[in-house]
Tab-separated table of C-alpha atoms (C1' of nucleotides) in Angstrom:
chain	number	residue	atom	x	y	z
A	16	MET	CA	96.854	119.699	-34.750
A	17	SER	CA	99.512	117.533	-36.459
A	18	GLU	CA	101.854	115.482	-34.450
A	19	LYS	CA	105.504	116.725	-34.762
A	20	PRO	CA	108.440	114.518	-33.885
A	21	ARG	CA	109.691	114.985	-30.332
A	22	ARG	CA	113.228	115.482	-31.264
A	23	VAL	CA	114.658	116.861	-34.485
A	24	SER	CA	118.060	115.296	-35.272
A	25	ARG	CA	120.887	117.256	-36.603
A	26	ILE	CA	120.535	115.504	-39.977
A	27	GLN	CA	116.836	116.344	-40.018
A	28	LYS	CA	117.411	119.929	-39.212
A	29	LYS	CA	120.226	120.278	-41.826
A	30	ASN	CA	118.283	118.566	-44.591
A	31	ARG	CA	114.971	120.278	-44.101
A	32	GLU	CA	116.810	123.678	-44.208
A	33	ALA	CA	118.670	122.685	-47.326
A	34	ILE	CA	115.477	121.642	-48.910
A	35	LEU	CA	113.717	124.860	-47.952
A	36	ALA	CA	116.550	126.928	-49.235
A	37	ALA	CA	116.704	125.072	-52.477
A	38	ALA	CA	112.905	125.256	-52.925
A	39	LEU	CA	112.983	129.012	-52.210
A	40	GLN	CA	115.524	129.463	-54.910
A	41	GLU	CA	113.771	127.391	-57.422
A	42	PHE	CA	110.128	128.372	-56.624
A	43	SER	CA	111.120	132.116	-56.703
A	44	ALA	CA	112.965	131.764	-60.101
A	45	ARG	CA	110.718	129.438	-61.872
A	46	GLY	CA	107.343	129.529	-60.093
A	47	PHE	CA	105.686	126.586	-58.393
A	48	ALA	CA	104.399	124.807	-61.441
A	49	GLY	CA	107.790	125.441	-63.205
A	50	THR	CA	109.754	123.732	-60.548
A	51	THR	CA	110.140	120.020	-60.195
A	52	ILE	CA	110.953	118.010	-57.055
A	53	ASP	CA	113.987	116.710	-58.835
A	54	GLN	CA	115.328	120.247	-59.345
A	55	ILE	CA	114.930	121.035	-55.615
A	56	ALA	CA	116.524	117.745	-54.736
A	57	ASP	CA	119.491	118.488	-56.963
A	58	VAL	CA	120.083	121.978	-55.553
A	59	ALA	CA	119.634	120.655	-52.076
A	60	GLY	CA	122.068	117.709	-52.804
A	61	LEU	CA	119.555	115.025	-52.076
A	62	SER	CA	117.588	112.415	-54.063
A	63	LYS	CA	114.016	113.011	-54.898
A	64	PRO	CA	112.591	110.266	-52.664
A	65	ASN	CA	114.770	111.607	-49.891
A	66	VAL	CA	113.226	115.039	-50.317
A	67	LEU	CA	109.806	113.288	-50.126
A	68	TYR	CA	110.967	111.693	-46.865
A	69	TYR	CA	111.180	115.106	-45.286
A	70	PHE	CA	108.137	116.675	-46.860
A	71	ALA	CA	104.919	114.938	-47.734
A	72	SER	CA	104.643	116.687	-51.075
A	73	LYS	CA	105.771	119.570	-53.276
A	74	ASP	CA	102.846	121.437	-52.005
A	75	ALA	CA	103.945	120.930	-48.366
A	76	ILE	CA	107.272	122.441	-49.151
A	77	HIS	CA	105.616	125.465	-50.698
A	78	THR	CA	103.122	125.956	-47.911
A	79	GLU	CA	105.925	125.906	-45.282
A	80	LEU	CA	107.978	128.451	-47.218
A	81	LEU	CA	105.014	130.706	-47.478
A	82	GLU	CA	104.186	130.570	-43.795
A	83	ALA	CA	107.773	131.323	-42.847
A	84	LEU	CA	107.825	134.203	-45.396
A	85	LEU	CA	104.830	135.919	-43.908
A	86	ASP	CA	106.495	136.558	-40.598
A	87	LEU	CA	109.426	137.986	-42.185
A	88	TRP	CA	107.421	140.009	-44.544
A	89	LEU	CA	105.111	141.793	-42.086
A	90	GLY	CA	107.899	142.478	-39.581
A	91	PRO	CA	108.899	145.893	-40.838
A	92	LEU	CA	105.427	147.262	-40.880
A	93	ARG	CA	104.878	146.286	-37.189
A	94	GLU	CA	107.832	148.378	-36.282
A	95	LEU	CA	106.082	151.583	-37.492
A	96	GLN	CA	105.496	153.316	-34.113
A	97	ALA	CA	103.721	156.358	-32.841
A	98	ALA	CA	106.824	157.560	-31.117
A	99	GLY	CA	109.373	159.731	-32.840
A	100	ASP	CA	109.144	161.996	-35.869
A	101	PRO	CA	106.400	160.849	-38.274
A	102	ALA	CA	108.326	161.526	-41.448
A	103	ASP	CA	111.350	159.744	-40.047
A	104	GLN	CA	109.154	156.706	-39.097
A	105	ILE	CA	107.787	156.486	-42.570
A	106	LEU	CA	111.123	157.014	-44.204
A	107	ALA	CA	112.624	154.320	-41.890
A	108	TYR	CA	109.970	151.934	-42.897
A	109	ALA	CA	110.570	152.538	-46.588
A	110	ARG	CA	114.267	151.955	-45.923
A	111	ARG	CA	113.717	148.726	-44.109
A	112	LYS	CA	111.414	147.510	-46.922
A	113	LEU	CA	114.058	148.355	-49.440
A	114	GLU	CA	116.756	146.508	-47.362
A	115	MET	CA	114.489	143.529	-47.398
A	116	SER	CA	114.235	143.664	-51.204
A	117	ARG	CA	118.013	143.843	-51.309
A	118	ASP	CA	118.650	141.127	-48.744
A	119	TYR	CA	115.797	138.783	-49.450
A	120	PRO	CA	114.997	139.116	-53.127
A	121	GLN	CA	114.004	135.485	-53.434
A	122	GLU	CA	111.473	135.887	-50.749
A	123	SER	CA	110.256	138.938	-52.468
A	124	ARG	CA	109.798	137.141	-55.759
A	125	LEU	CA	108.144	134.128	-54.050
A	126	PHE	CA	105.627	136.461	-52.670
A	127	ALA	CA	105.118	138.276	-55.840
A	128	ASN	CA	104.581	135.078	-57.723
A	129	GLU	CA	102.043	134.062	-55.286
A	130	VAL	CA	100.011	137.271	-55.274
A	131	LEU	CA	100.280	137.636	-59.091
A	132	GLN	CA	98.567	134.321	-59.452
A	133	GLY	CA	95.739	135.394	-57.286
A	134	ALA	CA	97.176	134.441	-53.950
A	135	PRO	CA	94.971	131.372	-53.411
A	136	ARG	CA	96.964	130.358	-50.444
A	137	LEU	CA	97.171	133.833	-48.947
A	138	ALA	CA	93.754	135.210	-49.517
A	139	SER	CA	92.629	134.778	-45.847
A	140	ILE	CA	95.748	136.442	-44.541
A	141	LEU	CA	95.625	139.337	-46.975
A	142	GLY	CA	92.050	140.105	-46.056
A	143	GLY	CA	92.523	139.240	-42.377
A	144	ALA	CA	95.738	139.828	-40.429
A	145	LEU	CA	97.470	141.930	-43.013
A	146	ARG	CA	94.319	144.090	-43.485
A	147	GLU	CA	94.106	144.726	-39.775
A	148	LEU	CA	97.703	145.604	-39.486
A	149	VAL	CA	97.479	148.011	-42.402
A	150	ASP	CA	94.317	149.686	-41.083
A	151	GLU	CA	95.948	150.128	-37.743
A	152	LYS	CA	99.077	151.813	-39.235
A	153	ALA	CA	97.072	153.865	-41.666
A	154	ALA	CA	94.980	155.135	-38.726
A	155	LEU	CA	98.291	156.124	-37.061
A	156	ILE	CA	99.416	157.920	-40.171
A	157	ALA	CA	96.028	159.615	-40.420
A	158	VAL	CA	96.540	161.078	-36.941
A	159	TRP	CA	99.901	162.422	-37.947
A	160	MET	CA	98.288	164.139	-40.820
A	161	ALA	CA	95.445	165.447	-38.789
A	162	GLU	CA	98.058	166.969	-36.418
A	163	GLY	CA	99.705	168.643	-39.253
A	164	ARG	CA	102.968	166.871	-38.654
A	165	ILE	CA	103.149	165.424	-42.177
A	166	ALA	CA	101.268	166.602	-45.260
A	167	ARG	CA	97.896	164.998	-46.040
A	168	THR	CA	97.520	162.089	-48.446
A	169	ASP	CA	95.810	158.704	-48.571
A	170	PRO	CA	97.390	156.588	-45.857
A	171	HIS	CA	96.605	153.253	-47.460
A	172	HIS	CA	97.905	154.226	-50.796
A	173	LEU	CA	100.974	155.746	-49.150
A	174	LEU	CA	101.576	152.291	-47.710
A	175	PHE	CA	101.000	150.662	-51.159
A	176	SER	CA	103.440	152.947	-52.636
A	177	ILE	CA	106.132	151.941	-50.227
A	178	TRP	CA	105.487	148.274	-51.190
A	179	ALA	CA	105.315	148.895	-54.759
A	180	LEU	CA	108.515	151.051	-54.927
A	181	THR	CA	110.640	148.885	-52.707
A	182	GLN	CA	109.547	145.443	-54.013
A	183	HIS	CA	110.009	146.626	-57.481
A	184	TYR	CA	113.771	146.589	-57.092
A	185	ALA	CA	113.738	142.868	-56.113
A	186	ASP	CA	110.960	141.657	-58.382
A	187	PHE	CA	111.958	143.505	-61.469
A	188	GLU	CA	115.639	143.561	-60.704
A	189	VAL	CA	116.519	142.104	-64.086
A	190	GLN	CA	114.781	144.959	-65.844
A	191	VAL	CA	116.242	147.629	-63.568
A	192	ARG	CA	119.741	146.421	-64.095
A	193	ALA	CA	119.251	145.988	-67.817
A	194	VAL	CA	118.005	149.534	-68.198
A	195	LEU	CA	120.612	151.138	-65.948
A	196	GLY	CA	123.492	149.169	-67.428
A	197	ASP	CA	126.643	148.385	-65.554
A	198	GLY	CA	128.254	150.647	-62.980
A	199	HIS	CA	125.102	151.228	-61.047
A	200	ASP	CA	124.107	150.117	-57.555
A	201	PRO	CA	120.274	150.124	-58.007
A	202	PHE	CA	119.534	149.672	-54.245
A	203	ALA	CA	121.786	152.510	-53.175
A	204	GLU	CA	120.369	154.845	-55.624
A	205	ALA	CA	116.909	153.799	-54.857
A	206	GLN	CA	117.397	154.567	-51.317
A	207	GLY	CA	118.401	158.150	-52.100
A	208	PHE	CA	115.459	158.441	-54.498
A	209	LEU	CA	112.864	157.196	-52.065
A	210	ASP	CA	114.133	159.320	-49.214
A	211	GLN	CA	113.820	162.378	-51.495
A	212	LEU	CA	110.351	161.340	-52.762
A	213	TYR	CA	108.823	160.736	-49.341
A	214	ARG	CA	110.326	163.758	-47.853
A	215	ARG	CA	108.761	165.929	-50.522
A	216	LEU	CA	105.398	164.161	-50.351
A	217	LEU	CA	105.175	164.430	-46.620
A	218	ARG	CA	106.824	167.759	-46.040
A	219	PRO	CA	104.389	169.695	-43.783
A	220	GLY	CA	102.626	172.352	-45.785
A	221	ALA	CA	103.083	170.365	-49.061
A	222	ASP	CA	99.365	169.923	-49.198
B	13	MET	CA	112.121	135.884	-92.689
B	14	SER	CA	109.264	133.335	-92.171
B	15	GLU	CA	106.785	132.788	-94.980
B	16	LYS	CA	103.256	133.884	-93.956
B	17	PRO	CA	100.077	132.697	-95.765
B	18	ARG	CA	99.171	134.982	-98.389
B	19	ARG	CA	95.582	135.197	-97.221
B	20	VAL	CA	94.237	134.795	-93.664
B	21	SER	CA	90.683	133.361	-93.898
B	22	ARG	CA	88.045	134.563	-91.476
B	23	ILE	CA	88.156	131.370	-89.628
B	24	GLN	CA	91.858	131.642	-89.202
B	25	LYS	CA	91.774	135.158	-87.905
B	26	LYS	CA	88.962	134.358	-85.477
B	27	ASN	CA	90.677	131.273	-84.139
B	28	ARG	CA	94.120	132.718	-83.833
B	29	GLU	CA	92.602	135.618	-81.932
B	30	ALA	CA	90.611	133.285	-79.695
B	31	ILE	CA	93.680	131.266	-78.925
B	32	LEU	CA	95.795	134.298	-78.161
B	33	ALA	CA	93.138	135.720	-75.852
B	34	ALA	CA	92.706	132.448	-74.100
B	35	ALA	CA	96.420	132.019	-73.741
B	36	LEU	CA	96.928	135.454	-72.301
B	37	GLN	CA	94.306	134.799	-69.703
B	38	GLU	CA	95.840	131.506	-68.692
B	39	PHE	CA	99.471	132.438	-68.873
B	40	SER	CA	98.907	135.634	-66.931
B	41	ALA	CA	96.905	133.820	-64.221
B	42	ARG	CA	98.988	130.604	-64.005
B	43	GLY	CA	102.290	131.282	-65.626
B	44	PHE	CA	103.697	129.695	-68.684
B	45	ALA	CA	104.615	126.315	-66.976
B	46	GLY	CA	101.375	126.246	-65.071
B	47	THR	CA	99.313	126.340	-68.187
B	48	THR	CA	98.496	123.463	-70.410
B	49	ILE	CA	97.555	123.581	-74.061
B	50	ASP	CA	94.390	121.805	-73.186
B	51	GLN	CA	93.393	124.698	-70.804
B	52	ILE	CA	94.062	127.217	-73.599
B	53	ALA	CA	92.041	125.033	-76.063
B	54	ASP	CA	89.117	124.739	-73.557
B	55	VAL	CA	88.982	128.557	-72.960
B	56	ALA	CA	89.280	129.209	-76.745
B	57	GLY	CA	86.580	126.656	-77.468
B	58	LEU	CA	88.841	124.450	-79.612
B	59	SER	CA	90.438	121.079	-79.367
B	60	LYS	CA	94.075	120.727	-78.518
B	61	PRO	CA	95.256	119.475	-81.852
B	62	ASN	CA	93.211	122.213	-83.393
B	63	VAL	CA	95.188	124.789	-81.293
B	64	LEU	CA	98.425	123.212	-82.518
B	65	TYR	CA	97.127	123.520	-85.982
B	66	TYR	CA	97.286	127.342	-85.676
B	67	PHE	CA	100.419	127.534	-83.588
B	68	ALA	CA	103.464	125.361	-83.835
B	69	SER	CA	103.819	124.989	-80.158
B	70	LYS	CA	102.935	126.309	-76.740
B	71	ASP	CA	106.092	128.357	-76.794
B	72	ALA	CA	105.111	129.810	-80.193
B	73	ILE	CA	101.798	131.125	-78.550
B	74	HIS	CA	103.806	132.650	-75.661
B	75	THR	CA	106.307	134.339	-77.916
B	76	GLU	CA	103.646	135.806	-80.108
B	77	LEU	CA	101.893	137.183	-76.969
B	78	LEU	CA	105.065	138.670	-75.645
B	79	GLU	CA	105.887	140.390	-78.994
B	80	ALA	CA	102.455	141.976	-79.231
B	81	LEU	CA	102.698	142.984	-75.592
B	82	LEU	CA	105.970	144.904	-76.105
B	83	ASP	CA	104.374	147.369	-78.547
B	84	LEU	CA	101.562	148.081	-76.253
B	85	TRP	CA	103.701	148.307	-73.231
B	86	LEU	CA	106.252	150.847	-74.599
B	87	GLY	CA	103.576	152.984	-76.247
B	88	PRO	CA	102.969	155.374	-73.375
B	89	LEU	CA	106.563	156.149	-72.727
B	90	ARG	CA	107.110	157.123	-76.427
B	91	GLU	CA	104.403	159.778	-75.991
B	92	LEU	CA	106.496	161.616	-73.417
B	93	GLN	CA	107.271	164.798	-75.403
B	94	ALA	CA	109.465	167.733	-74.958
B	95	ALA	CA	106.443	170.138	-75.741
B	96	GLY	CA	104.164	171.211	-73.011
B	97	ASP	CA	104.603	171.620	-69.318
B	98	PRO	CA	107.108	169.257	-67.935
B	99	ALA	CA	105.159	168.280	-64.826
B	100	ASP	CA	101.991	167.779	-66.772
B	101	GLN	CA	103.833	165.566	-69.266
B	102	ILE	CA	105.070	163.356	-66.495
B	103	LEU	CA	101.656	163.343	-64.688
B	104	ALA	CA	100.113	162.378	-68.038
B	105	TYR	CA	102.567	159.484	-68.517
B	106	ALA	CA	101.792	158.123	-65.019
B	107	ARG	CA	98.122	158.483	-65.630
B	108	ARG	CA	98.388	156.648	-68.956
B	109	LYS	CA	100.413	153.887	-67.376
B	110	LEU	CA	97.849	153.596	-64.622
B	111	GLU	CA	95.051	153.306	-67.265
B	112	MET	CA	97.005	150.508	-68.829
B	113	SER	CA	97.064	148.635	-65.513
B	114	ARG	CA	93.384	149.104	-65.128
B	115	ASP	CA	92.480	148.248	-68.713
B	116	TYR	CA	95.125	145.585	-69.507
B	117	PRO	CA	95.792	143.884	-66.202
B	118	GLN	CA	96.468	140.522	-67.870
B	119	GLU	CA	99.078	142.034	-70.037
B	120	SER	CA	100.672	143.607	-67.082
B	121	ARG	CA	100.698	140.241	-65.194
B	122	LEU	CA	102.110	138.424	-68.257
B	123	PHE	CA	104.898	140.991	-68.207
B	124	ALA	CA	105.521	140.722	-64.568
B	125	ASN	CA	105.590	136.970	-64.752
B	126	GLU	CA	108.186	137.145	-67.472
B	127	VAL	CA	110.555	139.608	-65.791
B	128	LEU	CA	110.054	138.019	-62.365
B	129	GLN	CA	111.626	134.886	-63.830
B	130	GLY	CA	114.552	136.567	-65.223
B	131	ALA	CA	113.038	137.672	-68.509
B	132	PRO	CA	114.972	135.126	-70.558
B	133	ARG	CA	113.051	136.048	-73.625
B	134	LEU	CA	113.093	139.684	-73.116
B	135	ALA	CA	116.689	140.249	-71.939
B	136	SER	CA	117.913	141.576	-75.317
B	137	ILE	CA	114.933	144.033	-75.578
B	138	LEU	CA	115.262	145.287	-71.981
B	139	GLY	CA	118.887	146.012	-72.433
B	140	GLY	CA	118.418	147.229	-75.993
B	141	ALA	CA	115.386	149.105	-77.180
B	142	LEU	CA	113.934	149.654	-73.763
B	143	ARG	CA	117.177	150.940	-72.446
B	144	GLU	CA	117.628	153.322	-75.336
B	145	LEU	CA	114.138	154.714	-74.996
B	146	VAL	CA	114.495	155.196	-71.283
B	147	ASP	CA	117.801	156.852	-71.679
B	148	GLU	CA	116.381	159.211	-74.246
B	149	LYS	CA	113.390	160.171	-72.101
B	150	ALA	CA	115.578	160.410	-68.957
B	151	ALA	CA	117.829	162.957	-70.725
B	152	LEU	CA	114.718	164.946	-71.599
B	153	ILE	CA	113.678	164.921	-68.007
B	154	ALA	CA	117.167	165.878	-66.910
B	155	VAL	CA	116.952	168.934	-69.191
B	156	TRP	CA	113.759	170.045	-67.572
B	157	MET	CA	115.418	169.727	-64.227
B	158	ALA	CA	118.383	171.597	-65.333
B	159	GLU	CA	116.113	174.358	-66.521
B	160	GLY	CA	114.471	174.454	-63.120
B	161	ARG	CA	110.954	173.681	-64.560
B	162	ILE	CA	110.788	170.655	-62.246
B	163	ALA	CA	112.493	169.784	-59.062
B	164	ARG	CA	115.709	167.749	-59.327
B	165	THR	CA	115.720	164.045	-58.739
B	166	ASP	CA	117.079	160.868	-60.505
B	167	PRO	CA	115.316	160.643	-63.889
B	168	HIS	CA	115.755	156.939	-64.324
B	169	HIS	CA	114.425	156.053	-60.853
B	170	LEU	CA	111.588	158.613	-61.411
B	171	LEU	CA	110.542	156.498	-64.436
B	172	PHE	CA	111.090	153.286	-62.427
B	173	SER	CA	108.862	154.668	-59.705
B	174	ILE	CA	106.032	155.290	-62.229
B	175	TRP	CA	106.247	151.757	-63.477
B	176	ALA	CA	106.384	150.307	-60.004
B	177	LEU	CA	103.478	152.342	-58.762
B	178	THR	CA	101.256	151.877	-61.647
B	179	GLN	CA	101.813	148.231	-62.363
B	180	HIS	CA	101.534	147.464	-58.682
B	181	TYR	CA	97.657	148.000	-58.998
B	182	ALA	CA	97.433	145.446	-61.701
B	183	ASP	CA	100.017	142.862	-60.543
B	184	PHE	CA	99.040	143.081	-56.873
B	185	GLU	CA	95.435	143.729	-57.486
B	186	VAL	CA	94.289	140.909	-55.257
B	187	GLN	CA	96.242	142.232	-52.341
B	188	VAL	CA	95.201	145.852	-52.844
B	189	ARG	CA	91.494	144.819	-52.978
B	190	ALA	CA	91.918	142.441	-49.901
B	191	VAL	CA	93.585	145.159	-47.843
B	192	LEU	CA	91.127	147.951	-48.855
B	193	GLY	CA	88.043	145.795	-48.618
B	194	ASP	CA	84.791	146.536	-50.560
B	195	GLY	CA	83.558	149.882	-51.388
B	196	HIS	CA	86.821	151.037	-52.881
B	197	ASP	CA	87.883	151.812	-56.427
B	198	PRO	CA	91.605	151.259	-56.211
B	199	PHE	CA	92.415	152.732	-59.630
B	200	ALA	CA	90.467	155.833	-59.090
B	201	GLU	CA	92.068	156.397	-55.678
B	202	ALA	CA	95.502	155.607	-57.034
B	203	GLN	CA	95.189	158.205	-59.654
B	204	GLY	CA	94.491	160.844	-57.140
B	205	PHE	CA	97.326	159.692	-54.943
B	206	LEU	CA	99.788	159.539	-57.862
B	207	ASP	CA	98.890	163.023	-59.030
B	208	GLN	CA	99.467	164.279	-55.589
B	209	LEU	CA	102.698	162.411	-55.223
B	210	TYR	CA	104.407	163.477	-58.433
B	211	ARG	CA	103.156	167.033	-58.116
B	212	ARG	CA	104.806	167.387	-54.744
B	213	LEU	CA	107.994	165.560	-55.909
B	214	LEU	CA	108.424	167.643	-58.897
B	215	ARG	CA	107.110	170.978	-57.734
B	216	PRO	CA	109.740	173.585	-58.672
B	217	GLY	CA	111.631	174.592	-55.614
B	218	ALA	CA	110.996	171.378	-53.787
B	219	ASP	CA	114.678	170.406	-54.098
C	8	DG	C1'	78.723	121.085	-107.815
C	9	DA	C1'	83.229	119.120	-107.973
C	10	DA	C1'	87.906	119.768	-107.016
C	11	DA	C1'	91.140	121.862	-104.091
C	12	DA	C1'	92.250	124.058	-99.943
C	13	DT	C1'	91.441	124.634	-95.324
C	14	DA	C1'	89.892	123.193	-90.848
C	15	DT	C1'	89.096	119.679	-87.245
C	16	DT	C1'	89.441	115.481	-84.700
C	17	DG	C1'	90.253	110.948	-82.272
C	18	DA	C1'	93.783	108.006	-81.420
C	19	DC	C1'	98.153	107.781	-80.229
C	20	DC	C1'	103.008	108.340	-78.395
C	21	DA	C1'	107.220	109.392	-75.826
C	22	DG	C1'	108.891	111.997	-72.092
C	23	DT	C1'	108.143	114.015	-67.678
C	24	DT	C1'	106.522	114.419	-63.088
C	25	DG	C1'	104.592	113.651	-58.398
C	26	DG	C1'	104.588	110.178	-55.471
C	27	DT	C1'	105.190	105.152	-53.478
C	28	DC	C1'	107.477	101.356	-51.560
C	29	DA	C1'	110.239	97.575	-50.027
C	30	DG	C1'	114.688	96.973	-48.659
C	31	DG	C1'	119.194	98.443	-47.404
C	32	DA	C1'	122.531	101.765	-45.161
C	33	DT	C1'	123.601	104.465	-41.295
C	34	DC	C1'	123.300	106.322	-36.879
C	35	DA	C1'	122.203	106.849	-31.742
C	36	DG	C1'	121.643	104.729	-27.331
C	37	DG	C1'	122.576	101.234	-24.148
D	16	DC	C1'	128.659	95.667	-30.511
D	17	DC	C1'	123.825	94.989	-30.758
D	18	DT	C1'	119.417	96.815	-31.639
D	19	DG	C1'	116.002	99.829	-32.834
D	20	DA	C1'	115.238	104.120	-34.932
D	21	DT	C1'	116.320	106.966	-38.446
D	22	DC	C1'	117.739	107.931	-43.001
D	23	DC	C1'	118.381	106.967	-47.899
D	24	DT	C1'	117.806	104.807	-52.610
D	25	DG	C1'	116.656	102.269	-56.908
D	26	DA	C1'	112.942	100.596	-59.069
D	27	DC	C1'	108.540	101.537	-60.105
D	28	DC	C1'	103.798	103.492	-61.393
D	29	DA	C1'	99.910	106.169	-62.803
D	30	DA	C1'	98.625	110.544	-64.509
D	31	DC	C1'	99.656	114.172	-67.258
D	32	DT	C1'	101.562	116.801	-71.067
D	33	DG	C1'	103.380	118.498	-75.492
D	34	DG	C1'	103.169	117.261	-79.766
D	35	DT	C1'	102.099	114.053	-84.119
D	36	DC	C1'	99.181	112.056	-87.702
D	37	DA	C1'	96.135	109.983	-90.688
D	38	DA	C1'	91.557	110.420	-91.658
D	39	DT	C1'	87.463	113.173	-91.976
D	40	DA	C1'	84.722	117.289	-92.316
D	41	DT	C1'	83.921	121.845	-93.974
D	42	DT	C1'	84.704	125.912	-96.739
D	43	DT	C1'	86.258	128.142	-100.670
D	44	DT	C1'	87.243	128.533	-105.459
D	45	DC	C1'	86.271	127.996	-110.133
DNA sequence: GAAAATATTGACCAGTTGGTCAGGATCAGG
DNA sequence: CCTGATCCTGACCAACTGGTCAATATTTTC
């Protein structure tokens, strides 16, 4: 489609990365509309025209960030496999997602910001690739339930619950920390809680 | 503190309400920075200067919305009482919160937007009134657990999980609907799922 | 029904923002 | 060390935005 430069110089690579990192920080903290190119430039240590030398527009930066994000975001779900113990598989997925919230909170917030505002730039993916992936994994989970290896429940909403619970600790981190006060490690505690919750929910015979 | 007009005329009441409703719609959909006074004025059916006749500034509208929101938002948790069956009390709380997500999705998104961006205007409340309320209810839940009336788990994270799960259906409604496709009633299904989840989590002897 | 209070508006303004551009600085290859 | 490509910047612009204000319209009150 679009012609990309044959070679990317060291400078180009470094600056593009700096801009994307700065933009991620700002967009995730202030939203797209709340962020100015100048702020991104400042954080990246560049001038505004220089930022626009590397990216055609503010929108282009945002789009590139979102595209990169999607790969990262859907990764853990892809790893949900048929092999192994079903409950362990699901618990491992929840754990991976929680680690993502802990290690990539900015990405989580960028995604949240986007979906919160109607996901205009993600709508096709949500109803397309994501939906197919979710349906596939939900079918796998349904098989496990039919085999009696885990307790019955709605597979789609089971997955939603994992998203909601894990992303909550990134997206609402301020609130969680404010309510818990100092001396807490929200993510460590959350891991224990989630383990417990899904073990009890899925324990064979619980239904 | 501030001097309010002795009498509020019909017009004043009607227009202030129209402005707040319009602002809620726009702020929750586009964020504070992404919303212009002109947009609010259009939705409210007024002119921009007329909006600013009723509110001192864009910020003042936002602040007033947030204040009104807090009462609404903390209401359900206050109703969590010591009387009655513990599991029923918690299930009822989850159900009320889910109904809030269904009936006040804009309020939920406004709140999410705010917390997502670091909650600069709510920080004192989150660490103050909210924290106290949560601690109080967490203590009540801890008593129930100590009495063996519900299974043991972390009361704070139990409450967080209810927030995360219920608000998810409002804040990420676009995603939920995109993934489920047509022919689903996310909120109805969620209610069944949540009932099941918390029943199994809290079932005495589950620990 | 006239005066007073309230409501509404068009015109305007200053600051901000996304984006452009011509020219200059710097770098890589020969 | 020369040259072309790449990189960077100051100055600039048009559009937009929050907010003001004097003048006008409307409603309320007596």
